[in-house]
Amino acid sequence: MTSRTLRKRLHHGDVDGKKNEHLETSGSDDLNEPLLGNYYSDTHAEESSLEETCDDERRKEHLHWTLLFSQLVAQWARWLANIVLGSGSLIGRLLTFPSTTQNGKSTKLLAPPLSPLQEARLRKLRQRLEVPFDGSRVEHQDALLQLWKLAYPDKELPPLKSELWKQMGWQGSDPSTDFRGGGFISLENLIFFAQQYPESFQRLLHKQDGTRAEWEYPFAVAGINISFVLAQMLDLQSEPTSLAGIRFVELLQEDEMAFDNLYCVAFQMMDAQWLAKRASYMEFNDVLKSTRSQLERELALEDVSSVKDLPAYNMLRR
């Protein structure tokens, strides 16, 4: 089903037994919610607000207990390091992972000092995040055409504005209008996915796994949403204070492309969640939230020292 058909069905069809005859869209660059969230009706947003609040509270409670466990492990590790190597040793300092609590609830974590390599890689990643997609820049146009060639190697390149782009899951004939808060890095993420994990990329692009919904998520726009949510989850716009953000910075020590690799894991994970929930287009944001929660849990695992250590990484195929 093409994206044109998808949008038509959403405006005039019956999704999950509920009439959705009018769905407002927004061209806002609001960075406080996933981009596809702008395609929800106001009524749906009101109905789901209580459920979203409960989900947030459950996630916070889960992270609270995860952090308490991490602190306990860290305290024992520091105690052992002090005995074996002395409190002034390098290992003793690296094991410092303090946090604060207030009224029994966990608050922001204090990240360990970063190595020069971590600082350099984090700075470079932040610079990438600050670059908006600009359809008038030749290098951005070339990157968009490169994505097409990776996605459809046997098809002729279309013009930069063409109905053919809808086949990839762009909302309209001009992909540049779909980036908004995603920025140029979201296009880089899609290209990286296609280059490093071509089999998984093609299977997700063509929706080859599982029993699919009649109203499928648009592939390209979903990819932009994942970049957006991932950057928020990891506190990349500021100093990392969440467990996921701190753990991610640790991954940068071993892998300069940790964000791009984590993006591929998140995309594959999202599709698996989509199939498990038997979701349709109107439930996309719920699937994104579930994906974020699962990714936070996997990043909290003690034995994760690289993206490849994440259990969900095993779903990716080259």
Short mmCIF file of C-alpha atoms in Angstrom, two decimals:
data_model
loop_
_atom_site.label_atom_id
_atom_site.label_comp_id
_atom_site.label_asym_id
_atom_site.label_seq_id
_atom_site.Cartn_x
_atom_site.Cartn_y
_atom_site.Cartn_z
CA MET A 1 0.00 0.00 0.00
CA THR A 2 1.41 3.38 -0.95
CA SER A 3 1.68 6.31 1.43
CA ARG A 4 -0.96 8.18 -0.61
CA THR A 5 -3.42 5.35 -0.01
CA LEU A 6 -2.42 5.26 3.65
CA ARG A 7 -3.24 8.91 4.19
CA LYS A 8 -6.52 8.61 2.33
CA ARG A 9 -7.59 5.63 4.40
CA LEU A 10 -6.69 7.45 7.60
CA HIS A 11 -8.85 10.42 6.69
CA HIS A 12 -11.89 8.44 5.61
CA GLY A 13 -11.49 4.97 7.10
CA ASP A 14 -12.36 3.13 10.26
CA VAL A 15 -9.30 2.36 12.42
CA ASP A 16 -9.79 -0.12 15.26
CA GLY A 17 -13.54 0.43 15.15
CA LYS A 18 -13.28 4.21 15.58
CA LYS A 19 -14.12 6.72 12.89
CA ASN A 20 -11.27 9.09 12.06
CA GLU A 21 -12.74 11.28 9.37
CA HIS A 22 -10.51 14.23 10.10
CA LEU A 23 -6.92 14.21 11.28
CA GLU A 24 -5.16 17.55 11.67
CA THR A 25 -1.52 17.84 10.76
CA SER A 26 0.97 20.40 11.91
CA GLY A 27 4.10 21.85 10.36
CA SER A 28 5.41 22.86 13.77
CA ASP A 29 9.02 22.24 14.66
CA ASP A 30 8.06 21.33 18.24
CA LEU A 31 10.85 19.22 19.69
CA ASN A 32 8.87 18.07 22.72
CA GLU A 33 7.13 15.13 21.08
CA PRO A 34 7.80 12.62 18.31
CA LEU A 35 7.07 13.98 14.86
CA LEU A 36 4.28 11.56 14.06
CA GLY A 37 2.57 12.76 17.21
CA ASN A 38 1.45 15.79 15.22
CA TYR A 39 -0.75 13.55 13.11
CA TYR A 40 -2.91 12.47 16.05
CA SER A 41 -6.34 13.98 16.56
CA ASP A 42 -6.88 16.17 19.61
CA THR A 43 -9.48 13.71 20.91
CA HIS A 44 -7.03 10.82 20.78
CA ALA A 45 -4.44 12.90 22.64
CA GLU A 46 -6.89 13.66 25.46
CA GLU A 47 -7.93 10.02 25.81
CA SER A 48 -4.35 8.80 25.95
CA SER A 49 -2.98 11.47 28.30
CA LEU A 50 -3.86 9.52 31.47
CA GLU A 51 -2.36 6.32 30.05
CA GLU A 52 0.80 8.22 29.03
CA THR A 53 1.12 9.61 32.57
CA CYS A 54 0.81 6.11 34.02
CA ASP A 55 3.40 4.79 31.56
CA ASP A 56 5.81 7.57 32.54
CA GLU A 57 5.30 6.83 36.23
CA ARG A 58 5.92 3.11 35.69
CA ARG A 59 9.06 3.86 33.69
CA LYS A 60 10.31 6.23 36.39
CA GLU A 61 9.64 3.61 39.09
CA HIS A 62 11.45 0.95 37.05
CA LEU A 63 14.44 3.23 36.49
CA HIS A 64 14.41 4.14 40.18
CA TRP A 65 14.86 0.51 41.24
CA THR A 66 17.38 -0.06 38.46
CA LEU A 67 19.42 2.88 39.71
CA LEU A 68 19.25 1.66 43.32
CA PHE A 69 20.56 -1.72 42.24
CA SER A 70 23.33 -0.06 40.19
CA GLN A 71 24.31 2.06 43.18
CA LEU A 72 24.49 -1.01 45.43
CA VAL A 73 26.70 -2.82 42.93
CA ALA A 74 28.89 0.27 42.54
CA GLN A 75 29.29 0.62 46.31
CA TRP A 76 30.43 -2.97 46.67
CA ALA A 77 32.78 -2.56 43.72
CA ARG A 78 34.32 0.59 45.24
CA TRP A 79 34.71 -1.14 48.58
CA LEU A 80 36.49 -4.06 46.93
CA ALA A 81 38.67 -1.75 44.85
CA ASN A 82 39.67 0.21 47.93
CA ILE A 83 40.78 -2.97 49.66
CA VAL A 84 42.68 -4.44 46.71
CA LEU A 85 44.09 -1.36 45.04
CA GLY A 86 43.62 1.50 47.47
CA SER A 87 41.09 4.32 47.41
CA GLY A 88 43.35 6.54 45.35
CA SER A 89 43.69 4.09 42.47
CA LEU A 90 42.49 4.78 38.95
CA ILE A 91 39.99 1.91 39.11
CA GLY A 92 38.59 3.25 42.38
CA ARG A 93 37.95 6.63 40.77
CA LEU A 94 36.35 5.12 37.66
CA LEU A 95 33.92 3.12 39.79
CA THR A 96 32.51 6.28 41.34
CA PHE A 97 28.91 6.56 40.19
CA PRO A 98 27.10 8.75 42.74
CA SER A 99 23.49 9.83 42.65
CA THR A 100 21.13 11.68 44.92
CA THR A 101 17.71 10.84 46.29
CA GLN A 102 14.98 13.10 47.57
CA ASN A 103 11.88 11.91 49.49
CA GLY A 104 12.72 8.36 48.50
CA LYS A 105 12.72 9.14 44.78
CA SER A 106 15.76 9.08 42.55
CA THR A 107 16.82 12.35 40.97
CA LYS A 108 19.46 13.21 38.44
CA LEU A 109 22.64 11.16 38.35
CA LEU A 110 26.11 12.62 38.44
CA ALA A 111 28.09 11.15 35.56
CA PRO A 112 31.70 10.03 36.08
CA PRO A 113 34.39 12.25 34.51
CA LEU A 114 34.71 11.73 30.77
CA SER A 115 37.92 10.70 29.10
CA PRO A 116 39.32 13.03 26.41
CA LEU A 117 38.19 10.51 23.79
CA GLN A 118 34.64 10.44 25.15
CA GLU A 119 34.52 14.23 25.29
CA ALA A 120 35.70 14.55 21.69
CA ARG A 121 33.21 11.99 20.38
CA LEU A 122 30.33 13.44 22.37
CA ARG A 123 31.17 16.94 21.11
CA LYS A 124 31.23 15.69 17.51
CA LEU A 125 27.86 13.97 17.98
CA ARG A 126 26.32 17.14 19.37
CA GLN A 127 27.60 19.08 16.40
CA ARG A 128 25.88 16.58 14.10
CA LEU A 129 22.63 17.04 16.04
CA GLU A 130 22.72 20.79 15.49
CA VAL A 131 22.69 20.52 11.68
CA PRO A 132 19.16 20.96 10.26
CA PHE A 133 18.23 19.35 6.98
CA ASP A 134 18.47 21.96 4.23
CA GLY A 135 16.99 20.93 0.90
CA SER A 136 18.89 23.73 -0.85
CA ARG A 137 22.32 22.36 0.11
CA VAL A 138 23.90 20.16 -2.53
CA GLU A 139 25.44 17.76 0.01
CA HIS A 140 22.03 17.23 1.61
CA GLN A 141 20.44 16.63 -1.77
CA ASP A 142 23.19 14.14 -2.61
CA ALA A 143 22.65 12.33 0.70
CA LEU A 144 18.94 11.99 -0.03
CA LEU A 145 19.68 10.54 -3.47
CA GLN A 146 22.26 8.23 -1.90
CA LEU A 147 19.56 6.87 0.40
CA TRP A 148 17.35 6.16 -2.61
CA LYS A 149 20.16 4.27 -4.36
CA LEU A 150 20.75 2.18 -1.24
CA ALA A 151 17.05 1.47 -0.83
CA TYR A 152 16.29 0.78 -4.50
CA PRO A 153 19.56 -0.10 -6.28
CA ASP A 154 17.73 -1.32 -9.37
CA LYS A 155 15.50 1.71 -9.81
CA GLU A 156 16.22 4.98 -11.57
CA LEU A 157 16.89 8.00 -9.38
CA PRO A 158 13.79 10.21 -9.09
CA PRO A 159 13.80 14.01 -9.03
CA LEU A 160 14.15 15.57 -5.58
CA LYS A 161 10.41 16.25 -5.71
CA SER A 162 8.49 13.27 -6.98
CA GLU A 163 5.55 11.08 -5.99
CA LEU A 164 8.01 8.17 -6.07
CA TRP A 165 9.44 9.22 -2.69
CA LYS A 166 6.21 8.09 -1.05
CA GLN A 167 7.26 4.50 -1.77
CA MET A 168 9.97 4.90 0.87
CA GLY A 169 7.54 6.22 3.44
CA TRP A 170 7.81 9.98 3.08
CA GLN A 171 4.59 11.86 3.72
CA GLY A 172 4.61 13.74 0.43
CA SER A 173 6.44 14.21 -2.83
CA ASP A 174 9.10 16.43 -1.19
CA PRO A 175 11.04 14.52 1.51
CA SER A 176 12.68 17.71 2.79
CA THR A 177 9.38 18.75 4.41
CA ASP A 178 9.36 15.70 6.67
CA PHE A 179 12.61 16.29 8.56
CA ARG A 180 11.59 19.18 10.79
CA GLY A 181 13.00 18.42 14.28
CA GLY A 182 14.83 15.32 13.03
CA GLY A 183 17.66 17.22 11.38
CA PHE A 184 20.29 16.00 8.94
CA ILE A 185 21.51 13.36 11.39
CA SER A 186 18.28 11.42 10.90
CA LEU A 187 19.11 11.08 7.19
CA GLU A 188 22.65 10.04 8.12
CA ASN A 189 21.16 7.41 10.43
CA LEU A 190 19.03 5.95 7.63
CA ILE A 191 22.05 5.83 5.29
CA PHE A 192 24.18 4.17 7.98
CA PHE A 193 21.45 1.58 8.57
CA ALA A 194 21.23 0.80 4.84
CA GLN A 195 25.02 0.48 4.53
CA GLN A 196 25.87 -1.47 7.68
CA TYR A 197 22.82 -3.71 8.01
CA PRO A 198 21.41 -3.92 4.47
CA GLU A 199 19.38 -7.09 5.04
CA SER A 200 17.57 -5.70 8.08
CA PHE A 201 17.13 -2.34 6.33
CA GLN A 202 15.51 -3.96 3.28
CA ARG A 203 13.26 -6.20 5.37
CA LEU A 204 11.96 -3.23 7.34
CA LEU A 205 11.65 -1.02 4.27
CA HIS A 206 9.57 -3.61 2.43
CA LYS A 207 7.77 -4.82 5.61
CA GLN A 208 8.77 -8.43 5.00
CA ASP A 209 8.60 -9.76 8.57
CA GLY A 210 5.48 -10.94 10.36
CA THR A 211 1.83 -10.24 9.73
CA ARG A 212 1.56 -6.55 8.95
CA ALA A 213 -1.23 -4.13 9.79
CA GLU A 214 -3.44 -2.69 7.08
CA TRP A 215 -2.32 0.78 8.16
CA GLU A 216 1.45 0.47 8.32
CA TYR A 217 3.89 3.06 9.68
CA PRO A 218 5.71 5.06 6.96
CA PHE A 219 9.28 3.74 6.95
CA ALA A 220 11.28 6.94 6.32
CA VAL A 221 9.26 9.16 8.68
CA ALA A 222 9.43 6.45 11.35
CA GLY A 223 13.22 6.56 11.00
CA ILE A 224 13.23 10.31 11.63
CA ASN A 225 11.11 9.79 14.74
CA ILE A 226 13.54 7.20 16.08
CA SER A 227 16.50 9.60 15.71
CA PHE A 228 14.48 12.25 17.52
CA VAL A 229 13.44 10.00 20.43
CA LEU A 230 16.92 8.51 20.77
CA ALA A 231 18.55 11.93 21.11
CA GLN A 232 16.03 12.88 23.80
CA MET A 233 16.40 9.63 25.71
CA LEU A 234 20.20 9.94 25.85
CA ASP A 235 20.22 13.59 27.05
CA LEU A 236 22.38 14.53 24.08
CA GLN A 237 21.30 18.16 24.04
CA SER A 238 22.70 18.66 27.56
CA GLU A 239 24.91 16.91 30.07
CA PRO A 240 23.72 13.30 30.46
CA THR A 241 22.01 12.79 33.83
CA SER A 242 19.88 9.70 33.14
CA LEU A 243 21.21 6.18 33.46
CA ALA A 244 20.66 5.58 29.73
CA GLY A 245 22.55 8.78 28.85
CA ILE A 246 25.47 7.97 31.12
CA ARG A 247 25.71 4.42 29.87
CA PHE A 248 25.64 5.66 26.28
CA VAL A 249 28.61 7.98 26.89
CA GLU A 250 30.47 4.95 28.18
CA LEU A 251 29.72 3.19 24.87
CA LEU A 252 31.36 6.08 23.01
CA GLN A 253 34.69 5.05 24.51
CA GLU A 254 34.62 1.87 22.44
CA ASP A 255 32.60 2.95 19.41
CA GLU A 256 32.61 6.37 17.77
CA MET A 257 29.47 5.40 15.83
CA ALA A 258 27.62 4.17 18.92
CA PHE A 259 24.67 6.49 18.25
CA ASP A 260 24.23 5.25 14.68
CA ASN A 261 24.56 1.61 15.74
CA LEU A 262 22.10 2.16 18.59
CA TYR A 263 19.73 3.75 16.08
CA CYS A 264 19.75 0.55 14.00
CA VAL A 265 19.03 -1.52 17.10
CA ALA A 266 16.17 0.83 18.06
CA PHE A 267 14.63 0.67 14.56
CA GLN A 268 14.71 -3.13 14.53
CA MET A 269 13.39 -3.18 18.10
CA MET A 270 10.56 -0.82 17.18
CA ASP A 271 9.44 -3.05 14.32
CA ALA A 272 9.49 -6.08 16.62
CA GLN A 273 7.34 -4.17 19.12
CA TRP A 274 5.02 -3.15 16.28
CA LEU A 275 4.46 -6.76 15.28
CA ALA A 276 4.12 -8.01 18.86
CA LYS A 277 1.44 -5.41 19.62
CA ARG A 278 -0.32 -5.96 16.27
CA ALA A 279 -0.21 -2.20 16.03
CA SER A 280 -1.54 0.09 13.33
CA TYR A 281 -0.62 3.63 12.32
CA MET A 282 -2.61 5.36 15.06
CA GLU A 283 -0.67 3.41 17.71
CA PHE A 284 2.77 4.38 16.44
CA ASN A 285 3.61 6.65 19.38
CA ASP A 286 2.63 3.94 21.86
CA VAL A 287 5.04 1.58 20.09
CA LEU A 288 7.77 4.23 20.24
CA LYS A 289 7.30 4.56 24.00
CA SER A 290 7.51 0.80 24.47
CA THR A 291 10.65 0.77 22.34
CA ARG A 292 12.23 3.50 24.43
CA SER A 293 11.43 1.65 27.66
CA GLN A 294 12.94 -1.59 26.35
CA LEU A 295 16.06 0.22 25.16
CA GLU A 296 16.47 1.92 28.55
CA ARG A 297 16.23 -1.46 30.27
CA GLU A 298 18.84 -3.01 28.01
CA LEU A 299 21.23 -0.09 28.45
CA ALA A 300 20.90 -0.54 32.22
CA LEU A 301 22.26 -4.10 32.09
CA GLU A 302 25.56 -4.41 33.92
CA ASP A 303 27.38 -6.45 31.28
CA VAL A 304 26.79 -3.97 28.42
CA SER A 305 30.06 -2.37 27.31
CA SER A 306 29.20 -1.92 23.61
CA VAL A 307 26.09 -1.73 21.44
CA LYS A 308 26.77 -5.30 20.31
CA ASP A 309 26.26 -6.46 23.92
CA LEU A 310 22.60 -5.39 23.86
CA PRO A 311 20.27 -8.39 23.59
CA ALA A 312 18.30 -6.66 20.82
CA TYR A 313 21.44 -6.31 18.70
CA ASN A 314 21.09 -9.99 17.81
CA MET A 315 17.98 -9.14 15.77
CA LEU A 316 20.03 -7.16 13.25
CA ARG A 317 21.15 -8.89 10.08
CA ARG A 318 23.80 -7.74 7.64
#
